[in-house]
Short mmCIF file of C-alpha atoms in Angstrom, two decimals:
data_model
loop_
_atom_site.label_atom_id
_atom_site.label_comp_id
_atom_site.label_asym_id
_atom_site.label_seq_id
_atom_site.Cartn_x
_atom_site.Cartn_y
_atom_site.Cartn_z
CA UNK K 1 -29.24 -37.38 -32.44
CA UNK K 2 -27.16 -38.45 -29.46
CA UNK K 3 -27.84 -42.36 -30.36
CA UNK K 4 -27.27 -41.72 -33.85
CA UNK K 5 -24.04 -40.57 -33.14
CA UNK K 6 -23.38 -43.08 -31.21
CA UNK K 7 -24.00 -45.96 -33.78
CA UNK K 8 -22.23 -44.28 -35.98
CA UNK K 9 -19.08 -43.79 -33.82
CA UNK K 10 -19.31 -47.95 -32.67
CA UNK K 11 -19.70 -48.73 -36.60
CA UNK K 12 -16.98 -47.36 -37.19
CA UNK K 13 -14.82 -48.51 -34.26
CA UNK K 14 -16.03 -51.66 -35.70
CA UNK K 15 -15.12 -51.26 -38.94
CA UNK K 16 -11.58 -49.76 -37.69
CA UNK K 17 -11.28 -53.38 -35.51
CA UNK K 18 -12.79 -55.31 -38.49
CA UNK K 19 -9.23 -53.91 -40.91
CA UNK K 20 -6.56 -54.15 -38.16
CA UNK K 21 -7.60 -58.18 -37.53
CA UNK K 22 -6.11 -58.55 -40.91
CA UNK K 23 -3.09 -56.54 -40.31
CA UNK K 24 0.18 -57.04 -39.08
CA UNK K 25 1.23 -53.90 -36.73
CA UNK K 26 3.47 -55.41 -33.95
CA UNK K 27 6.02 -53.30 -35.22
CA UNK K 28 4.06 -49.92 -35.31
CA UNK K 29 2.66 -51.00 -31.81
CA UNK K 30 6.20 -50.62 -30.77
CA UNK K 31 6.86 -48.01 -32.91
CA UNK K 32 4.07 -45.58 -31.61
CA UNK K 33 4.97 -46.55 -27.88
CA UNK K 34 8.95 -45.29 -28.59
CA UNK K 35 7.55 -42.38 -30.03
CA UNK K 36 4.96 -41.51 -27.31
CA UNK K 37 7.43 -42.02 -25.13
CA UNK K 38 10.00 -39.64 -26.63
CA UNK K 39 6.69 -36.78 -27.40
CA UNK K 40 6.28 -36.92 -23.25
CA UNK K 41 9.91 -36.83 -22.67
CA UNK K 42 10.26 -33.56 -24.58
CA UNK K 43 7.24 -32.51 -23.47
CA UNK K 44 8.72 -32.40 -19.58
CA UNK K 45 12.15 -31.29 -20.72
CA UNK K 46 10.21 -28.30 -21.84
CA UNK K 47 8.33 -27.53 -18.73
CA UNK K 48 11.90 -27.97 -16.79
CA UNK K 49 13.18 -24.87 -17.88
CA UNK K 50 9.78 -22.65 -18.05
CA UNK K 51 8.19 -24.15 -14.67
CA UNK K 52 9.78 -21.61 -12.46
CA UNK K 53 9.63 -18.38 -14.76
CA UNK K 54 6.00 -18.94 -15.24
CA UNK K 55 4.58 -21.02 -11.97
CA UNK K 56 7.08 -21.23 -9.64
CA UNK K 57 6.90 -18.75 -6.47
CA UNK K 58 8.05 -15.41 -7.87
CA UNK K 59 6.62 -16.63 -11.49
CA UNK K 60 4.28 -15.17 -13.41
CA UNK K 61 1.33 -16.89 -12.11
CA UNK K 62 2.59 -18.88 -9.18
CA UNK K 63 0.45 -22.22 -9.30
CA UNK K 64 -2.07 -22.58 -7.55
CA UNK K 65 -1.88 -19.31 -4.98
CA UNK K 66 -5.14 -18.34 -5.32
CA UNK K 67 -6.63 -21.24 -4.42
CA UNK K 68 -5.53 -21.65 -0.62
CA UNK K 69 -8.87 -20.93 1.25
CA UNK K 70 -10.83 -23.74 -0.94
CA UNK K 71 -10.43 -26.68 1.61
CA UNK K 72 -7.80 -29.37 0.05
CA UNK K 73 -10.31 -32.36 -1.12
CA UNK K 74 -12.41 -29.80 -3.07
CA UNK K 75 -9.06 -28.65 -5.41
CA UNK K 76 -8.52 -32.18 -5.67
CA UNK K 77 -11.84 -32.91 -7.25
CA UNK K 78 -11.91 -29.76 -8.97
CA UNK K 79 -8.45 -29.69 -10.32
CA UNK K 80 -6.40 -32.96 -9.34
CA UNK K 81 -2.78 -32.37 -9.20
CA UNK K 82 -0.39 -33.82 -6.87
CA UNK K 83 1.09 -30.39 -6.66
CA UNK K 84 -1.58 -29.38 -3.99
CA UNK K 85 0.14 -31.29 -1.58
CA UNK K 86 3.22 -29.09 -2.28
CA UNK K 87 3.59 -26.78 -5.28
CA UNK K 88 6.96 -25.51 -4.24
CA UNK K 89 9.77 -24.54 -6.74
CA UNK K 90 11.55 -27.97 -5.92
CA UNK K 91 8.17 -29.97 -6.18
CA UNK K 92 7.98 -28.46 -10.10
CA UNK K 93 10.97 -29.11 -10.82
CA UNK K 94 11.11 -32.57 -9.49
CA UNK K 95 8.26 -33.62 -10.73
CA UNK K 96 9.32 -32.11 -14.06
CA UNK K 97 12.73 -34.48 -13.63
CA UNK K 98 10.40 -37.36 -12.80
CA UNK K 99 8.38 -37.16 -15.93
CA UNK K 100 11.98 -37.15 -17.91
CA UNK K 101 13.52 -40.17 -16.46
CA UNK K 102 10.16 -41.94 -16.96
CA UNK K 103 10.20 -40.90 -20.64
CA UNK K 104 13.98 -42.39 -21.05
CA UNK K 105 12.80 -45.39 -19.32
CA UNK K 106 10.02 -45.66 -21.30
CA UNK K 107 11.88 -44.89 -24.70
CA UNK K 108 14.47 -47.53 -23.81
CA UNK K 109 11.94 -50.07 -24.46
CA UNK K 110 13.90 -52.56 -21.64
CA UNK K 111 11.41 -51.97 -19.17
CA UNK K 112 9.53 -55.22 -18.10
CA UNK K 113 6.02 -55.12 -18.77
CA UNK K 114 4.47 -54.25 -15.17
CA UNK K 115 7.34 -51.49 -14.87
CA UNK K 116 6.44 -50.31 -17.97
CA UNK K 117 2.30 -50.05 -16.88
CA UNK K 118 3.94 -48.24 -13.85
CA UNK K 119 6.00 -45.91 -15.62
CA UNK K 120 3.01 -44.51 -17.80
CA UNK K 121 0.64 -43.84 -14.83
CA UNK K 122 3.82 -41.73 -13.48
CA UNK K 123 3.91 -40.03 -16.60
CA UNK K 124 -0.72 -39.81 -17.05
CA UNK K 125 -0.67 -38.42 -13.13
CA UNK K 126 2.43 -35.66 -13.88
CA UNK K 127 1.03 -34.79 -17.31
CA UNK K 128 -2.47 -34.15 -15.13
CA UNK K 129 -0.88 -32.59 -12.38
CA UNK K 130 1.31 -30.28 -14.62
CA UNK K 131 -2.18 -29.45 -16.62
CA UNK K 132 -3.61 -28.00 -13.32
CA UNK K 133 -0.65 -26.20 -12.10
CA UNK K 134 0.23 -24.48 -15.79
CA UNK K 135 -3.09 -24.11 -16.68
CA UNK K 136 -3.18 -19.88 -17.16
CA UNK K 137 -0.02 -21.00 -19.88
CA UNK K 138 -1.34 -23.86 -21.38
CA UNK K 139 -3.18 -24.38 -25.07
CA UNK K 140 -4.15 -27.80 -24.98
CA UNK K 141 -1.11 -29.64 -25.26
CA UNK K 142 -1.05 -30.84 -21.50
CA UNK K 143 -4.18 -32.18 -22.37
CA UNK K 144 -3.55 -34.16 -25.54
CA UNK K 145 -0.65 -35.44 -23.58
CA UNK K 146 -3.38 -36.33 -20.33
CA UNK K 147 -5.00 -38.05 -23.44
CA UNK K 148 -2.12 -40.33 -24.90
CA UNK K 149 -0.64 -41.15 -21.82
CA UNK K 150 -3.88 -42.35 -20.62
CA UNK K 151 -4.00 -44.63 -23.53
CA UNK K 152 -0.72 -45.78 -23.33
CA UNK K 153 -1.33 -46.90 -19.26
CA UNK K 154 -4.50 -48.54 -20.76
CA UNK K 155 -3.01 -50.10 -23.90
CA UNK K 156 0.77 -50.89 -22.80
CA UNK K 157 0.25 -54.44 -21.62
CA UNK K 158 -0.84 -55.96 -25.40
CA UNK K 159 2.02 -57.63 -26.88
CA UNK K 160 0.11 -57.97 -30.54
CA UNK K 161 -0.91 -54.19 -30.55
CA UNK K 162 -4.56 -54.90 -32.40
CA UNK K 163 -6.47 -53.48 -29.86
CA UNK K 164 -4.57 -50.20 -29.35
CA UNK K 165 -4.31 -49.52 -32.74
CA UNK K 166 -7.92 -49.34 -32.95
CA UNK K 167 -7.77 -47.05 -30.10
CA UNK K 168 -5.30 -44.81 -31.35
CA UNK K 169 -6.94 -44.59 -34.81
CA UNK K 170 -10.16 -43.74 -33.12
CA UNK K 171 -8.55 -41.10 -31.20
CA UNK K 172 -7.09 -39.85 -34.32
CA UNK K 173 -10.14 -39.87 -36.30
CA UNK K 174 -12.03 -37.64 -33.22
CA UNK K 175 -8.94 -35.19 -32.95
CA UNK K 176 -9.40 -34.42 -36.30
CA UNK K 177 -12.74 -34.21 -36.82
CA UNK K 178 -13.03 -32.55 -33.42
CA UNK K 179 -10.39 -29.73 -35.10
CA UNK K 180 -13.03 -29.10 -38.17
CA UNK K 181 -16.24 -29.25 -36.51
CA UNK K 182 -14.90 -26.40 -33.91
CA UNK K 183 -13.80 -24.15 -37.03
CA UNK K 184 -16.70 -24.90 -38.67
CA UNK K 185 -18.89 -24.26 -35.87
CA UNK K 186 -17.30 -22.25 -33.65
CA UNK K 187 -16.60 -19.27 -35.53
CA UNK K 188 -17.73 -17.37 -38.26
CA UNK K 189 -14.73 -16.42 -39.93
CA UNK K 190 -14.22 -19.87 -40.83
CA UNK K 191 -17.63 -20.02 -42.60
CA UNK K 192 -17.16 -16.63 -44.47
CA UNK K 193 -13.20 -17.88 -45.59
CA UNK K 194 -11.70 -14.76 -43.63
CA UNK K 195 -10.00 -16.47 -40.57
CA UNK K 196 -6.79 -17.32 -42.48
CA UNK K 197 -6.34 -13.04 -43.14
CA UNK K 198 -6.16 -12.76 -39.18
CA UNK K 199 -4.45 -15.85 -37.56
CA UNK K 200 -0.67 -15.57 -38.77
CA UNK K 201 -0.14 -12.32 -36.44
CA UNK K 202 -2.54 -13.51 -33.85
CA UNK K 203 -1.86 -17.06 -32.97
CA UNK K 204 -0.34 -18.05 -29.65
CA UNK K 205 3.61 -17.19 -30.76
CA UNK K 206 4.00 -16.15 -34.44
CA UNK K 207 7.63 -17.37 -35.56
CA UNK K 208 10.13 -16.20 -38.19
CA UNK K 209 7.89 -17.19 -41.81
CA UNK K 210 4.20 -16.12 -39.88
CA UNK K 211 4.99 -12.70 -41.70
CA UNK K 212 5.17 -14.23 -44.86
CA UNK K 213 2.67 -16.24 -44.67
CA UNK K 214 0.35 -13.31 -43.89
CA UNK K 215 1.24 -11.50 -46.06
CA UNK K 216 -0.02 -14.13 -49.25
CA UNK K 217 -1.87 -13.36 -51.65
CA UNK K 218 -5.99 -12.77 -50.52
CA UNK K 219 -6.60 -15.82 -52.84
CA UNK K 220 -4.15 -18.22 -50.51
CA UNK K 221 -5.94 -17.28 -47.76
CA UNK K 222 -9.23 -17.77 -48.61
CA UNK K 223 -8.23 -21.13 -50.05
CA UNK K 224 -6.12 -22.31 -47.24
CA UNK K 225 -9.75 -22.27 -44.98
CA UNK K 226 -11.51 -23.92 -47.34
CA UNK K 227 -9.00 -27.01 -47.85
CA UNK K 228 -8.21 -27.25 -44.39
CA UNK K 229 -12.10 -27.12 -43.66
CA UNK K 230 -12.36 -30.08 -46.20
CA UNK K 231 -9.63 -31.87 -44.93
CA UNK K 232 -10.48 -31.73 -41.14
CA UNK K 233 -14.02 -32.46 -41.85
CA UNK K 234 -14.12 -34.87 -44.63
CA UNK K 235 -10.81 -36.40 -44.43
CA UNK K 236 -11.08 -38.69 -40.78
CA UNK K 237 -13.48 -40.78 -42.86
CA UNK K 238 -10.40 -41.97 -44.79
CA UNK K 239 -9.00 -43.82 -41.90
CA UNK K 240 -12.28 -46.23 -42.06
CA UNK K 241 -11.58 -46.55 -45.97
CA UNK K 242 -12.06 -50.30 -46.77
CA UNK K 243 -8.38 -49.36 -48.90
CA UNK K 244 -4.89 -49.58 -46.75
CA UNK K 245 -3.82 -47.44 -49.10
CA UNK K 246 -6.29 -44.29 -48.61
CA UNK K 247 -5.56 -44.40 -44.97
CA UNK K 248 -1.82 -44.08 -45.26
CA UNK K 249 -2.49 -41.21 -47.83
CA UNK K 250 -4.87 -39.77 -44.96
CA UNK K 251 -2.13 -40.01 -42.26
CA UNK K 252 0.42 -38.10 -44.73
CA UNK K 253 -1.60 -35.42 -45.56
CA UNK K 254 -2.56 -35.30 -41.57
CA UNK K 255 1.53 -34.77 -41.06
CA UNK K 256 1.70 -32.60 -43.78
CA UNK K 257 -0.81 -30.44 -42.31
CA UNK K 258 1.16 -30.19 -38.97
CA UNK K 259 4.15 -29.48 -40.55
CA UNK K 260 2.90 -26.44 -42.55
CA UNK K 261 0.90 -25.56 -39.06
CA UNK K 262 4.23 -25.25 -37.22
CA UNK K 263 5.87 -23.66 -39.94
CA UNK K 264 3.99 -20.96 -40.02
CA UNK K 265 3.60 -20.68 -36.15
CA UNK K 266 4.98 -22.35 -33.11
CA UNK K 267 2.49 -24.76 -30.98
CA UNK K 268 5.03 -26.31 -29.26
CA UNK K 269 4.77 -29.95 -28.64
CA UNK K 270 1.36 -29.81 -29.61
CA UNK K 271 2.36 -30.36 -33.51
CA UNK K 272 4.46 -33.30 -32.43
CA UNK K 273 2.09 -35.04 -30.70
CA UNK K 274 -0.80 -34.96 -33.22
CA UNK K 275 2.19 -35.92 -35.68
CA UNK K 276 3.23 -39.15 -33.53
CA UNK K 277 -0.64 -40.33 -33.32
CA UNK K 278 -0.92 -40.64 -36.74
CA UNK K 279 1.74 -43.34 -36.30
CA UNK K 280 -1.13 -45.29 -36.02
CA UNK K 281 -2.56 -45.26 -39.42
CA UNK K 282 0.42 -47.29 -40.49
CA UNK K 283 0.92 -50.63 -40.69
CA UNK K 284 4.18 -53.31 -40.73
CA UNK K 285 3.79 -53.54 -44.45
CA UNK K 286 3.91 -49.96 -45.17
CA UNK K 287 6.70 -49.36 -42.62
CA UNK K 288 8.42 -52.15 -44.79
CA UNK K 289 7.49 -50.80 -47.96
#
């Protein structure tokens, strides 16, 4: 099973490769670095004013104070943050201000090319770090944005973009289908259509319309599973469509997705970022278009 799976994911990494060499997408190469750029930016303005409250020495969960009998090189391979070296209040918030003016920089788009390579391992080791030291407060935003920012430190040196957009569909395609195989596996109220009756007034921070939404009809519940089901599970195949045209439709259904997700709820930057890697199932023509 494992070798099957991996043919299948190479064929269609292959396939994904095979479209984008007759593609232009120096523009949306550029265009998904900006907005990567801009998603981490935000991301560490965030953490700048709820470090302290929730980390920081009288916090909720000061970071890492628990920890200070494991000898120093075994947190590091357990857990590596650079705020075991110092996880004061000032270390948050610097590093916090550090991951800002690298996102500026980096959204500027007039840093040379080695600067630029430098500024995203800043930003992959803080988003890391800031995983570790948040962790009891953290859904998995910190690390989608371990993820991209990973990418981007691989990726940022290409001028013509082909190769990372293959990347970056990939890693769309598995995010997705990652999302529907974990609801369709991982619990049973997904299977039996109820989950959608119970997750407006229990998901991480209900907002202002998560009381209407729960309280829709029985009907738009038990559809809402079954078409997101459908289009988490079925729909990542579209991005490997031989037709340009079924993976844009793909990537604005993805979006529209998100945008009824945070409507309903609030997942912070998570919803943004997930939004700003399906920048990658455009093109130059469509972005023209």
């Amino acid at each position: 099973v494992g070798f099957m799976l991996l043919v299948g994911a190479l064929t269609l990494i292959a396939l994904g490769a095979l479209e984008v060499s007759s593609e232009r997408v120096e523009f949306t190469w550029w265009l998904l670095q900006r907005s990567v750029a801009f998603a981490s930016l935000t991301q560490f303005a965030s953490w700048f004013w709820q470090v302290l409250p929730l980390v920081g020495k009288e916090g909720l969960a000061p970071a890492f104070h628990d920890l200070d009998r494991i000898p120093w090189r075994t947190r590091m391979h357990a857990m590596p943050s650079v705020f075991h070296v110092c996880s004061s209040d000032m270390s948050l918030m610097a590093g916090c201000f550090l991951g800002v003016a690298a996102g500026l920089a980096l959204l500027s788009g007039q840093a040379p090319r080695l600067l630029e390579l430098m500024l995203w391992l800043v930003s992959l080791v803080l988003h890391l770090s800031l995983a570790h030291a948040v962790s009891p407060f953290s859904l998995t935003t910190e690390e989608m944005f371990c993820e991209l920012s990973f990418l981007m430190t691989v990726c940022c040196m290409s001028s013509s973009g082909r190769i990372p957009i293959v990347a970056w569909r990939w890693l769309c395609f598995r995010f997705h289908l990652g999302a529907g195989l974990v609801k369709k596996f991982g619990s049973h109220m997904w299977a039996d259509g109820t989950a959608m009756l119970h997750h407006y007034y229990n998901q991480p921070l209900p907002n202002c319309l998560s009381r209407t939404f729960h309280h829709m009809p029985h009907a738009f519940h038990v559809l809402s599973v079954h078409v997101v089901g459908i289009l988490q599970l079925a729909g990542p195949f579209g991005i490997y469509a031989p037709w340009p045209a079924a993976r844009l439709c793909i990537g604005v259904i993805f979006v529209g997705l998100q945008v009824l997700i945070n409507a309903s709820g609030n997942y912070g930057n998570l919803g943004l970022s997930t939004v700003v890697m399906c920048l990658a199932l455009l093109d130059d023509d469509a972005i023209e278009w």
